[in-house]
Short mmCIF file of C-alpha atoms in Angstrom, two decimals:
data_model
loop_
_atom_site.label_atom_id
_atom_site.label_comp_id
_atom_site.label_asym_id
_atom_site.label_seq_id
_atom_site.Cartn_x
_atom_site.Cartn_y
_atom_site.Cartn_z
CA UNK A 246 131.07 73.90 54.03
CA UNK A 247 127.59 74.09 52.37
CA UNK A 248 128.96 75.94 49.76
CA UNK A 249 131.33 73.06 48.96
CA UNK A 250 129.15 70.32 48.96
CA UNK A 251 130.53 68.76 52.10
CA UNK A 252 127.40 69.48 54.13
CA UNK A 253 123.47 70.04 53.70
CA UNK A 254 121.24 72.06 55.80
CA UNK A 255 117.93 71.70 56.90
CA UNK A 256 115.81 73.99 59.52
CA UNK A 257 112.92 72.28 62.10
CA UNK A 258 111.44 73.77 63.62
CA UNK A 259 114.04 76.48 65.60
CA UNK A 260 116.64 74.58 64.98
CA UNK A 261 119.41 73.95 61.96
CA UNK A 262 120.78 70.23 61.67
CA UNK A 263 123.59 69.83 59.31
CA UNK A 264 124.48 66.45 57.68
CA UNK A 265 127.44 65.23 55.29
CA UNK A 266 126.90 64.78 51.83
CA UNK A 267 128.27 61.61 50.39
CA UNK A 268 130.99 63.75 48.91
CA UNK A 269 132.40 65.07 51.90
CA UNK A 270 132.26 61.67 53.61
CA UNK A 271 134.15 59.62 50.70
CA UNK A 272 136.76 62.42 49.30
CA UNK A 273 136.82 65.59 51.28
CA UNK A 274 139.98 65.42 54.02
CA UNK A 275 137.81 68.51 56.17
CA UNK A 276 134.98 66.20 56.63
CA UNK A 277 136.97 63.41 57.70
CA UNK A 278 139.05 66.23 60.25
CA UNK A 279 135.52 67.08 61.29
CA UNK A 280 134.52 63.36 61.85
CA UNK A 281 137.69 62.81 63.84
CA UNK A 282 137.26 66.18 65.50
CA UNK A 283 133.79 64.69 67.18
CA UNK A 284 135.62 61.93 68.41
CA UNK A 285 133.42 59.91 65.95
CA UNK A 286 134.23 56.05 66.13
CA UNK A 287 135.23 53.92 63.43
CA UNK A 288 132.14 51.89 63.93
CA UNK A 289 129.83 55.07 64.35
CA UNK A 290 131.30 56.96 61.18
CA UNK A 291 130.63 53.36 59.12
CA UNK A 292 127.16 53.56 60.43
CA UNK A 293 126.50 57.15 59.31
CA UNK A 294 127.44 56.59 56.07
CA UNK A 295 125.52 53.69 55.70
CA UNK A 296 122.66 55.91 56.94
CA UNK A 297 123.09 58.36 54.22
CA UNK A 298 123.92 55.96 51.13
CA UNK A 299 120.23 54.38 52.34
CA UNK A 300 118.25 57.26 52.72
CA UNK A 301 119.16 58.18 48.95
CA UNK A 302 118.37 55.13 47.90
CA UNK A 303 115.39 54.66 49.23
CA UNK A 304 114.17 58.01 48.21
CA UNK A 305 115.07 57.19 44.76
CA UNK A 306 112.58 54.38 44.62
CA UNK A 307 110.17 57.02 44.82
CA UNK A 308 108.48 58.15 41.36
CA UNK A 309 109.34 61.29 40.38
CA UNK A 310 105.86 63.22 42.54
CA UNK A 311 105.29 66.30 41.91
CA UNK A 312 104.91 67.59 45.68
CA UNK A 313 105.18 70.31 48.02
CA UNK A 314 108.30 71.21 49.88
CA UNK A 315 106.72 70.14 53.28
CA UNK A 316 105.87 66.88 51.58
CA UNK A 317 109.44 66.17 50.52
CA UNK A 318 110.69 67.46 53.88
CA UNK A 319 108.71 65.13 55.68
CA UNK A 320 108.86 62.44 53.60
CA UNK A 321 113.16 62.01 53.89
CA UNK A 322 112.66 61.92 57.45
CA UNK A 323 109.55 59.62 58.25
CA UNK A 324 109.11 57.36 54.81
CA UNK A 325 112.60 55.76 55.36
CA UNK A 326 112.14 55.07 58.80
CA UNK A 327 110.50 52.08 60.45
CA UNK A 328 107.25 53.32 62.52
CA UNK A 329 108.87 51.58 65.44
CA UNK A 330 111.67 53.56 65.54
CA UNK A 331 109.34 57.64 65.36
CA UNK A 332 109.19 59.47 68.13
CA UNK A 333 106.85 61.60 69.85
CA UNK A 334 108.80 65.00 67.63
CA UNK A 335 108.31 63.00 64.41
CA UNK A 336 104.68 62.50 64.66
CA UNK A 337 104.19 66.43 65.62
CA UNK A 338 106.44 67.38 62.62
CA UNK A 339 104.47 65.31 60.48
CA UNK A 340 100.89 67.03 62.30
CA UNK A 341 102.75 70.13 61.83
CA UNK A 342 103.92 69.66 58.14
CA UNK A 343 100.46 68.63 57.11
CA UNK A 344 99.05 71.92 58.73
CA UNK A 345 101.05 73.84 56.92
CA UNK A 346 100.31 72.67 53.40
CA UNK A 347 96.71 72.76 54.20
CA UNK A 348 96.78 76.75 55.11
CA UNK A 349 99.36 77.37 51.88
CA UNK A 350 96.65 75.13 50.03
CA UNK A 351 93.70 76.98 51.05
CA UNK A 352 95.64 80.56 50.37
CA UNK A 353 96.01 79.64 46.85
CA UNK A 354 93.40 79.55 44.00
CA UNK A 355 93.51 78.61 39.89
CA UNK A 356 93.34 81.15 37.30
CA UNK A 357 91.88 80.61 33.83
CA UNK A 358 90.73 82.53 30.89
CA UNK A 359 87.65 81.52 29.59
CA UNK A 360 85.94 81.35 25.84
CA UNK A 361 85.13 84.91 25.62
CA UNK A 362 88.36 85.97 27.19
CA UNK A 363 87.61 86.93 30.88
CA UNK A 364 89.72 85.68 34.30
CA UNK A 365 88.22 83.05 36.00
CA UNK A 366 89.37 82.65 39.72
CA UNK A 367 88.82 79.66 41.35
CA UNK A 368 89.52 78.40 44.65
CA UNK A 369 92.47 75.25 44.95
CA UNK A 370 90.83 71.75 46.13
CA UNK A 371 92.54 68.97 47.10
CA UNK A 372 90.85 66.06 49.05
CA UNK A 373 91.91 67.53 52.34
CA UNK A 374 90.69 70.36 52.30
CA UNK A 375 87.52 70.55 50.24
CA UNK A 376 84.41 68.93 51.75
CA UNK A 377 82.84 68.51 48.54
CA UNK A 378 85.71 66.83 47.40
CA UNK A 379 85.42 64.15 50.20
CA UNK A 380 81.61 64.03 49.57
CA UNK A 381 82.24 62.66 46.16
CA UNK A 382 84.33 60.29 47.30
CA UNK A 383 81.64 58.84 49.82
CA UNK A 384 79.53 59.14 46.72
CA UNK A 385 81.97 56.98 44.58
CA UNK A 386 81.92 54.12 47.47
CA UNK A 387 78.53 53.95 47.84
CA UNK A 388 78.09 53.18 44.14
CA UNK A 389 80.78 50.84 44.33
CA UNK A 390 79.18 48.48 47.23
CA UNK A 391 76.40 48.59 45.47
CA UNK A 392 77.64 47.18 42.46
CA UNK A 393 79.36 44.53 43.82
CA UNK A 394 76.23 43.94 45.90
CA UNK A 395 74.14 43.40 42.05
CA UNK A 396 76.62 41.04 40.74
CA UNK A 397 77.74 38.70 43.88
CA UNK A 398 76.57 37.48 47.05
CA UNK A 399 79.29 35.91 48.23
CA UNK A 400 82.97 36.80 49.25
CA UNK A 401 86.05 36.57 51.58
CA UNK A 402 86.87 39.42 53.52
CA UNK A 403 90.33 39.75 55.10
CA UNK A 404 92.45 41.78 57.44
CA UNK A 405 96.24 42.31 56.88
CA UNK A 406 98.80 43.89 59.43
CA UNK A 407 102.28 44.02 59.24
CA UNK A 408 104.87 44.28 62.08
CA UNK A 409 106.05 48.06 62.09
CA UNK A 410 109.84 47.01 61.72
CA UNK A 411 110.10 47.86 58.23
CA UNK A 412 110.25 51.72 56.97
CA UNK A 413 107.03 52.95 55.85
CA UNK A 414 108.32 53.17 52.54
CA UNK A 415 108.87 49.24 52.20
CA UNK A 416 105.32 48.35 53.78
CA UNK A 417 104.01 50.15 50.89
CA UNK A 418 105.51 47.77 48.76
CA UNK A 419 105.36 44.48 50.80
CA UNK A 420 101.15 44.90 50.78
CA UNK A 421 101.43 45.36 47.13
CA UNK A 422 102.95 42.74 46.69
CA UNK A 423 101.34 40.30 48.83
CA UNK A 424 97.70 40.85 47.06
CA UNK A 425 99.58 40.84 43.56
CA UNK A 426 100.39 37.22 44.96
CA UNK A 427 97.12 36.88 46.34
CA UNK A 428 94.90 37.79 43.02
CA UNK A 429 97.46 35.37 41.04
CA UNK A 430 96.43 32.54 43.97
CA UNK A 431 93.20 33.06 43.40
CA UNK A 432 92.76 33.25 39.28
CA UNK A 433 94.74 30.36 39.43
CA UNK A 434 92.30 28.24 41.91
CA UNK A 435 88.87 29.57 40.65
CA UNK A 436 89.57 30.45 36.81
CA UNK A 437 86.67 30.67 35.36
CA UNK A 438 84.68 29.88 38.27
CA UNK A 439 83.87 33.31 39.75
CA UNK A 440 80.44 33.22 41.55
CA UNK A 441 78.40 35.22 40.37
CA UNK A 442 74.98 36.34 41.74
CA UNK A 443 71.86 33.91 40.90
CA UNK A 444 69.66 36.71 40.44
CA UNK A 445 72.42 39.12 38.23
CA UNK A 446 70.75 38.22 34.57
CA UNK A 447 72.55 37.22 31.30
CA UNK A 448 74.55 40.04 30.94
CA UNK A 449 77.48 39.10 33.18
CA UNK A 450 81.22 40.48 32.27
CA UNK A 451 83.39 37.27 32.38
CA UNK A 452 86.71 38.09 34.83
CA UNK A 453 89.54 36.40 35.01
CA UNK A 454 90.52 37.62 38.47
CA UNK A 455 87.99 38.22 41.55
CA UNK A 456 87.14 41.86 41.74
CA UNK A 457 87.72 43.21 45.56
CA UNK A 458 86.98 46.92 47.50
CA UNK A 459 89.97 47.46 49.65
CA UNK A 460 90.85 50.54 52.10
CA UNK A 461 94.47 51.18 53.73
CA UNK A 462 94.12 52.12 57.59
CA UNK A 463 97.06 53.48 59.73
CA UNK A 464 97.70 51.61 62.75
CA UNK A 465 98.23 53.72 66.08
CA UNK A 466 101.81 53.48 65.49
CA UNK A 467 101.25 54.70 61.83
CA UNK A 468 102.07 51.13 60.23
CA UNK A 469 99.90 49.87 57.09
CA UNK A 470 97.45 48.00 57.83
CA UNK A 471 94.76 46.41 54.96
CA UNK A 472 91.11 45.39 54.81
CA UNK A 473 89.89 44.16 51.84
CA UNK A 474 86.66 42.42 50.67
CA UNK A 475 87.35 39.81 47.15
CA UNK A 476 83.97 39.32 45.69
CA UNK A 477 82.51 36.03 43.79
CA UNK A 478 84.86 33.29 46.12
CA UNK A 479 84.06 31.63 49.10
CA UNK A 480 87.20 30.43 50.85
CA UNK A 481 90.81 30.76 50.24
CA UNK A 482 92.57 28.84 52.80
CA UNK A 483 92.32 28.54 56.85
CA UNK A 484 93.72 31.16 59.01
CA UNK A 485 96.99 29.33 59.84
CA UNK A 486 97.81 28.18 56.40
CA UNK A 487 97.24 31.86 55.11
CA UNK A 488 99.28 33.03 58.02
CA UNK A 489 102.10 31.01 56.56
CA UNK A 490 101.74 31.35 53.25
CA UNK A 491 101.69 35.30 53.81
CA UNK A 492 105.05 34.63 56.01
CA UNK A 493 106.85 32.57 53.15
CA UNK A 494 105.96 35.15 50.42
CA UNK A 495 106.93 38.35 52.68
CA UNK A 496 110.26 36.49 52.88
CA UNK A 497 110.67 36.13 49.23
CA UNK A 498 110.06 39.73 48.80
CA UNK A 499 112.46 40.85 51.26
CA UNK A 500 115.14 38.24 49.99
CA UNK A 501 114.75 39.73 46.54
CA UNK A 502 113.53 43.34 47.39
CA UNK A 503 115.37 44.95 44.06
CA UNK A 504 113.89 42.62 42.05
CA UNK A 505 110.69 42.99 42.72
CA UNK A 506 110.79 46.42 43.25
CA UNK A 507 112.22 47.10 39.35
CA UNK A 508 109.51 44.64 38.28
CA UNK A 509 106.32 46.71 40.10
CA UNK A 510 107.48 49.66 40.99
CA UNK A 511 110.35 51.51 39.20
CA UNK A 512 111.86 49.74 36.52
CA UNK A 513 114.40 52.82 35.80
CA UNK A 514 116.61 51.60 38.42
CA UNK A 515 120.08 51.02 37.67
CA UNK A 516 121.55 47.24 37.79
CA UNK A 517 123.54 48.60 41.05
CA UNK A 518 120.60 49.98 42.63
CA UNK A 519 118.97 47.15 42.59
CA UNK A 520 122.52 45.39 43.91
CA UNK A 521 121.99 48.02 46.71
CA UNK A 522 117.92 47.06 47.60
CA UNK A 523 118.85 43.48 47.46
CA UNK A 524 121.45 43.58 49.72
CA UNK A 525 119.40 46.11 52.05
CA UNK A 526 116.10 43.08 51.59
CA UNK A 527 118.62 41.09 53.08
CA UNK A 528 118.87 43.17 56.33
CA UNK A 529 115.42 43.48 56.94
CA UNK A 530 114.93 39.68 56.35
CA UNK A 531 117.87 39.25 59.22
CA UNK A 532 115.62 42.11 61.13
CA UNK A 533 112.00 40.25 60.53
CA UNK A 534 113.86 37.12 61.68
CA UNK A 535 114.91 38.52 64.66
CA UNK A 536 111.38 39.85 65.55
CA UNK A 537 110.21 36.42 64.82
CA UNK A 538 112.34 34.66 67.47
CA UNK A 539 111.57 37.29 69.91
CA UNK A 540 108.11 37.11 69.70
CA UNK A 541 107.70 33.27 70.05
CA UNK A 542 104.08 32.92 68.79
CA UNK A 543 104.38 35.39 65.42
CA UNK A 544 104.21 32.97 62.80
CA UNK A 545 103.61 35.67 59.97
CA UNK A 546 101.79 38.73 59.81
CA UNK A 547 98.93 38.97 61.63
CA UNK A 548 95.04 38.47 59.48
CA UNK A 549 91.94 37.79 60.08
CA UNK A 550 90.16 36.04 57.29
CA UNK A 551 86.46 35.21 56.99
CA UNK A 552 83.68 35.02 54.36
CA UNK A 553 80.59 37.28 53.97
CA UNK A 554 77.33 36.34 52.89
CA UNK A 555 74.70 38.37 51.17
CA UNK A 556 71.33 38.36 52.83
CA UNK A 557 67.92 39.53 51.95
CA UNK A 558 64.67 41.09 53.29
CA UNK A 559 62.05 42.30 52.30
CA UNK A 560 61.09 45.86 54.06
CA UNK A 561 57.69 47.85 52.48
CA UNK A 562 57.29 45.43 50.00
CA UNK A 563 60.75 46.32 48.68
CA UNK A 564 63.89 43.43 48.72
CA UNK A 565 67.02 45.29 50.83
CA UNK A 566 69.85 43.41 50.75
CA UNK A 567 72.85 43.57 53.50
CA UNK A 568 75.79 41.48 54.28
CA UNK A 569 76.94 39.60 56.85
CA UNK A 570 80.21 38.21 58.82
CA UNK A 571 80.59 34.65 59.39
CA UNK A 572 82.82 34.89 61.78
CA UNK A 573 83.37 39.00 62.70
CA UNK A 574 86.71 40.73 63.10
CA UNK A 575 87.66 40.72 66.94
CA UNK A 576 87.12 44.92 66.96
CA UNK A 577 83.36 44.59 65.28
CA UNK A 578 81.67 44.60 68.64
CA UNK A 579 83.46 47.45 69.68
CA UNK A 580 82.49 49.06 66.39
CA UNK A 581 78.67 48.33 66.78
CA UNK A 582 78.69 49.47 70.48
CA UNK A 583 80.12 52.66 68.89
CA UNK A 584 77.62 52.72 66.12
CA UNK A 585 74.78 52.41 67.98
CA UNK A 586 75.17 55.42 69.74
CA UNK A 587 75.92 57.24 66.85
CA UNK A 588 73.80 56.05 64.21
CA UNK A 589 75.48 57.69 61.39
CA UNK A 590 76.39 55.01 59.24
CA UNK A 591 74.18 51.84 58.14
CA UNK A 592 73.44 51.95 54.87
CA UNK A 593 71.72 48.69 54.42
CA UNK A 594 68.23 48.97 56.17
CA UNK A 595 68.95 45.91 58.38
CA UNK A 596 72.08 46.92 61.15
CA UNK A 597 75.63 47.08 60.56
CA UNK A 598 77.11 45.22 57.79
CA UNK A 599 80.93 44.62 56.25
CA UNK A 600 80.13 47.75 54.49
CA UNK A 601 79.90 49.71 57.59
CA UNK A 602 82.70 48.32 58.77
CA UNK A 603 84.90 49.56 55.74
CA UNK A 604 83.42 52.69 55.07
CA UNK A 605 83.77 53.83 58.60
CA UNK A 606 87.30 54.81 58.13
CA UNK A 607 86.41 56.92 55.00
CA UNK A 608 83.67 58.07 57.09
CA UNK A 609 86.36 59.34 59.86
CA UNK A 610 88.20 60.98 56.72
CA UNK A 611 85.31 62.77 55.54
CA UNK A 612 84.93 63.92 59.92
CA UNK A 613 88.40 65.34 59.79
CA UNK A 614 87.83 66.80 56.76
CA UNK A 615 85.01 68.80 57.07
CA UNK A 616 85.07 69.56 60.69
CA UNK A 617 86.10 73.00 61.86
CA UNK A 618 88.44 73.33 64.89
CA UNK A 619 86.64 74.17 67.61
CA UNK A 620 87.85 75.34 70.41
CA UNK A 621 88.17 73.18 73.30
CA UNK A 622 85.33 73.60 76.00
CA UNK A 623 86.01 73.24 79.42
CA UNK A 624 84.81 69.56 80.93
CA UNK A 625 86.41 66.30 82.59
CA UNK A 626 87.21 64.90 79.47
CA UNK A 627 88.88 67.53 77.87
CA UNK A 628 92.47 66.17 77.69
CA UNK A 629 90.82 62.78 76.76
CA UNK A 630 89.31 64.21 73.68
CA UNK A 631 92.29 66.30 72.79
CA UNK A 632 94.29 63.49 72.80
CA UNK A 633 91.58 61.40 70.57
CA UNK A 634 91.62 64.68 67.70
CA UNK A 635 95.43 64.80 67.63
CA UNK A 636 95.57 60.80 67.15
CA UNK A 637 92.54 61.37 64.32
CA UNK A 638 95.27 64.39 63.03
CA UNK A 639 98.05 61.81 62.22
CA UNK A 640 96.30 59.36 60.77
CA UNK A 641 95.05 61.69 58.31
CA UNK A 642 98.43 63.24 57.60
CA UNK A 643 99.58 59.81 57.10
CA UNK A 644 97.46 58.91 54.28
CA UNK A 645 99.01 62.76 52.78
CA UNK A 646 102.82 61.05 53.77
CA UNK A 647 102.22 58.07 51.94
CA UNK A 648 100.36 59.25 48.91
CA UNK A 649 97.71 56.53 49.41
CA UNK A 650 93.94 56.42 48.76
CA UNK A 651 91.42 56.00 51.10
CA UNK A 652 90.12 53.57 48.97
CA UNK A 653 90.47 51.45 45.88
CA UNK A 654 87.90 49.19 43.62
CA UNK A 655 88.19 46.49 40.75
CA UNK A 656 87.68 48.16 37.55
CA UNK A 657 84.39 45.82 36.98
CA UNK A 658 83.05 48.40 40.25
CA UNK A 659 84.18 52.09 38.66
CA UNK A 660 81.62 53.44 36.37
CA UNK A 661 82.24 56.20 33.98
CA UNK A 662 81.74 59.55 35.65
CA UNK A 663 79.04 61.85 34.47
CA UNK A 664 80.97 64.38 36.98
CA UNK A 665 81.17 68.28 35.69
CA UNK A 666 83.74 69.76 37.06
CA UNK A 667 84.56 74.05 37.57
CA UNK A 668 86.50 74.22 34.43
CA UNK A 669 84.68 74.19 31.20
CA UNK A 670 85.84 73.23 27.87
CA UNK A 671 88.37 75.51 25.98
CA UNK A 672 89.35 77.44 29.10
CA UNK A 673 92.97 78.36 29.23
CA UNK A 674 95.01 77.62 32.60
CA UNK A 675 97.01 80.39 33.34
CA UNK A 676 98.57 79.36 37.00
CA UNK A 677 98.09 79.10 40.52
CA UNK A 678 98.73 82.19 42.56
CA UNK A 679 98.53 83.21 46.38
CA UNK A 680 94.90 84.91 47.21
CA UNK A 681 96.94 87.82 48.50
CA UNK A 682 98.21 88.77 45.15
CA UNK A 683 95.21 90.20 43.69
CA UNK A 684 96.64 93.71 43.09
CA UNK A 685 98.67 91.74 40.76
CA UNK A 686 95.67 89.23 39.57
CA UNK A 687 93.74 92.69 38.63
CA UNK A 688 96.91 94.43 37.09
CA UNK A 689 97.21 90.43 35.42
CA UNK A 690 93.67 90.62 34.00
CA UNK A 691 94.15 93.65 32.75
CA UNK A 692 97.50 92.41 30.77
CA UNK A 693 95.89 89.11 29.46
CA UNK A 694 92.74 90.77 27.78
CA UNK A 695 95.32 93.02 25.92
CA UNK A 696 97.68 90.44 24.68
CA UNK A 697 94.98 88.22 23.88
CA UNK A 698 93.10 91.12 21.86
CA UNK A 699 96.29 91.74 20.10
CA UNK A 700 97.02 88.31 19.51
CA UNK A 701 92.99 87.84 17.62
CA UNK A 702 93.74 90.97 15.46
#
């Protein structure tokens, strides 16, 4: 039947699941005899092709990544689902998947042929797997904070968290959206009227739009989940108003989902696709509602919202400057218990700051990273700290799912990177290979210095 189109295969684990393809649902009589055969209902048979027509769709929202297999395995099965609705096998086949790509990553290395013609071999980095990699991204943070720290001393940090009803997929798109909204709110309100620092100098950039250092977090469930930090303001609106107003625009995304989605994120999609997402918005809207009513005091996605200050002291005979909550999150104590055993982390000279509090999930990145597995030692708490890896294990593999960074800054905070990378100037790239192949990298070498030779005669 696979050979006919009626049915596609796909192996996890031990197992082979089979599924129909939209042609053998709509045309083929066999699939319909097969349908009937499983004493599949009328209702149930509507439902799984409903299933199928959304799972294509939503995975051709999707630009066109270039990605591993065991990304685009996992990512059909847990991107178009709603976090809610993953079980205990979907998080291990996502811990599993990531594993996997990590040990083919770290069998594979670059080849290149240099100026004077000789094979350079060098090893394949991604942020996952290379700890100098995930240095330079601390590094890149750091000089971020304290940029914004020069130019303002003022700002509004808030916290955004949606309900894990939607597919990941969507979420994605609903936080975009909302701080597209959010950034238009605000250039409309404070114009020209960005606050700068007093002590900054002449030289200040004028911006339209409040610059902001933002990092994605996955909730225990594996939901998005936002902090972000918008520079130069000092209010936006109380908590309950921004509750609602976060509420009424989520609804006009999901009321319009095709729309919006053509506008931001893939405008190559056809008139009847975006038929198809609008008509899907609509169902999650009815879903949302539902959630709503059942949870009687959800007014809109839950936030926390509260402005920072920029203080001073002087240490040595030397100004340090550090921030401070007005009103802290409800997990900051928690976070400075946890910090003060540790002391890993301030950066500021005078405690624990918003800074701290942002960078600390990079910080549990950069752990993850560069951590080897050890093996467990025997002790009372040695389930308890299993248990508190594997957790640390998916969220990692979650920021691989959903192709997200660990961070992201204004373009007023980047600098220009004086960076040298491995590769030089006027090497050639040859391909990526397997480090077992190097009989055939040698007998490779060996080829490319002749052809190249022949080619300079």
């Amino acid at each position: 039947m696979e050979r006919d189109g009626l049915v596609v295969t796909e192996i996890i684990s031990n197992f082979r699941f089979a599924r129909l393809t939209e042609k053998g649902l709509a045309s083929i009589p066999d699939a319909v005899d097969l349908i009937k055969f499983l004493a599949c209902t009328k209702l149930a048979f509507k439902e799984v092709v409903e299933d199928f027509v959304k799972k294509q769709h939503l995975m051709d929202v999707l630009p066109n990544y270039r990605a591993s297999r065991e990304w685009w395995d996992v990512a059909r099965r847990l991107l178009i689902k709603a976090p809610s609705e993953y079980t205990n096998f979907d998080r291990e086949y996502l811990e599993l998947s990531f594993d996997t790509w990590k040990e083919e990553i770290r069998n594979k290395v670059l080849i290149f042929v240099d100026v004077e013609e000789e094979i350079v071999i060098l090893p394949y980095e991604t942020r996952f797997t290379s700890k100098r990699y995930a240095k330079r991204l601390i590094k890149k943070f750091d000089k971020a904070w304290l940029k914004a720290t020069k130019m303002f001393d003022v700002g509004v940090f808030i916290t955004i968290t949606l309900p894990s009803v939607f597919p990941l997929i969507v979420q994605k798109y609903i936080l975009a959206y909302l701080m597209h909204r959010l950034k238009s709110y605000l250039r409309k309100k404070y114009g020209d009227n960005i606050l700068f620092a007093d002590d900054i100098g002449e030289n200040v950039e004028i911006l339209k739009t409040p610059p902001h250092i933002s990092v994605y977090e996955p909730q225990n469930c594996l939901s998005y989940h936002l902090h972000a930090i918008i520079f130069g303001i000092t209010r936006i609106m109380d908590k309950k108003e921004f509750t609602l107003w976060l509420d009424k625009h989520l609804i006009n995304f999901l009321s319009k989902m095709g729309h919006h989605i053509q506008k931001t994120v893939n405008n190559r999609l056809t008139e009847e696709q975006v038929r198809w997402f609008n008509k899907f918005g609509r169902k999650l809207l009815k879903k949302y509602l539902r959630y709503k009513r059942k949870h009687r005091k959800y007014e809109g996605p839950i936030n926390w919202i509260t402005q920072v200050r920029r203080k001073k002291i002087n240490k040595d005979g030397n100004d340090i400057y550090y921030w401070e909550f007005a009103h802290p999150p409800p997990d900051y104590v928690k976070f400075l218990e946890e910090r003060q055993k540790q002391a890993k982390l301030a950066t500021d000279g005078a405690g624990y700051s918003p800074n701290d509090y942002i960078k600390k999930y990079l910080v549990k990145n950069l752990r993850e990273i560069t951590e080897e597995d050890s093996s467990d030692s025997d002790g009372s708490n040695k389930i308890g700290e299993k248990d508190k890896k594997r957790r640390r294990k998916h969220k990692l593999a979650w920021y691989w799912l959903v192709r997200a960074r660990f961070f992201t800054v204004s373009p007023v905070f980047r600098e220009q990177e004086s960076y040298r990378g491995r590769v030089e100037s006027g090497w050639g790239f040859v391909g990526v290979f397997e480090k077992d192949d190097i009989e055939y990298l040698k007998w490779l070498e060996g080829k490319l210095q002749n052809t190249i030779r022949a080619l300079t005669k």
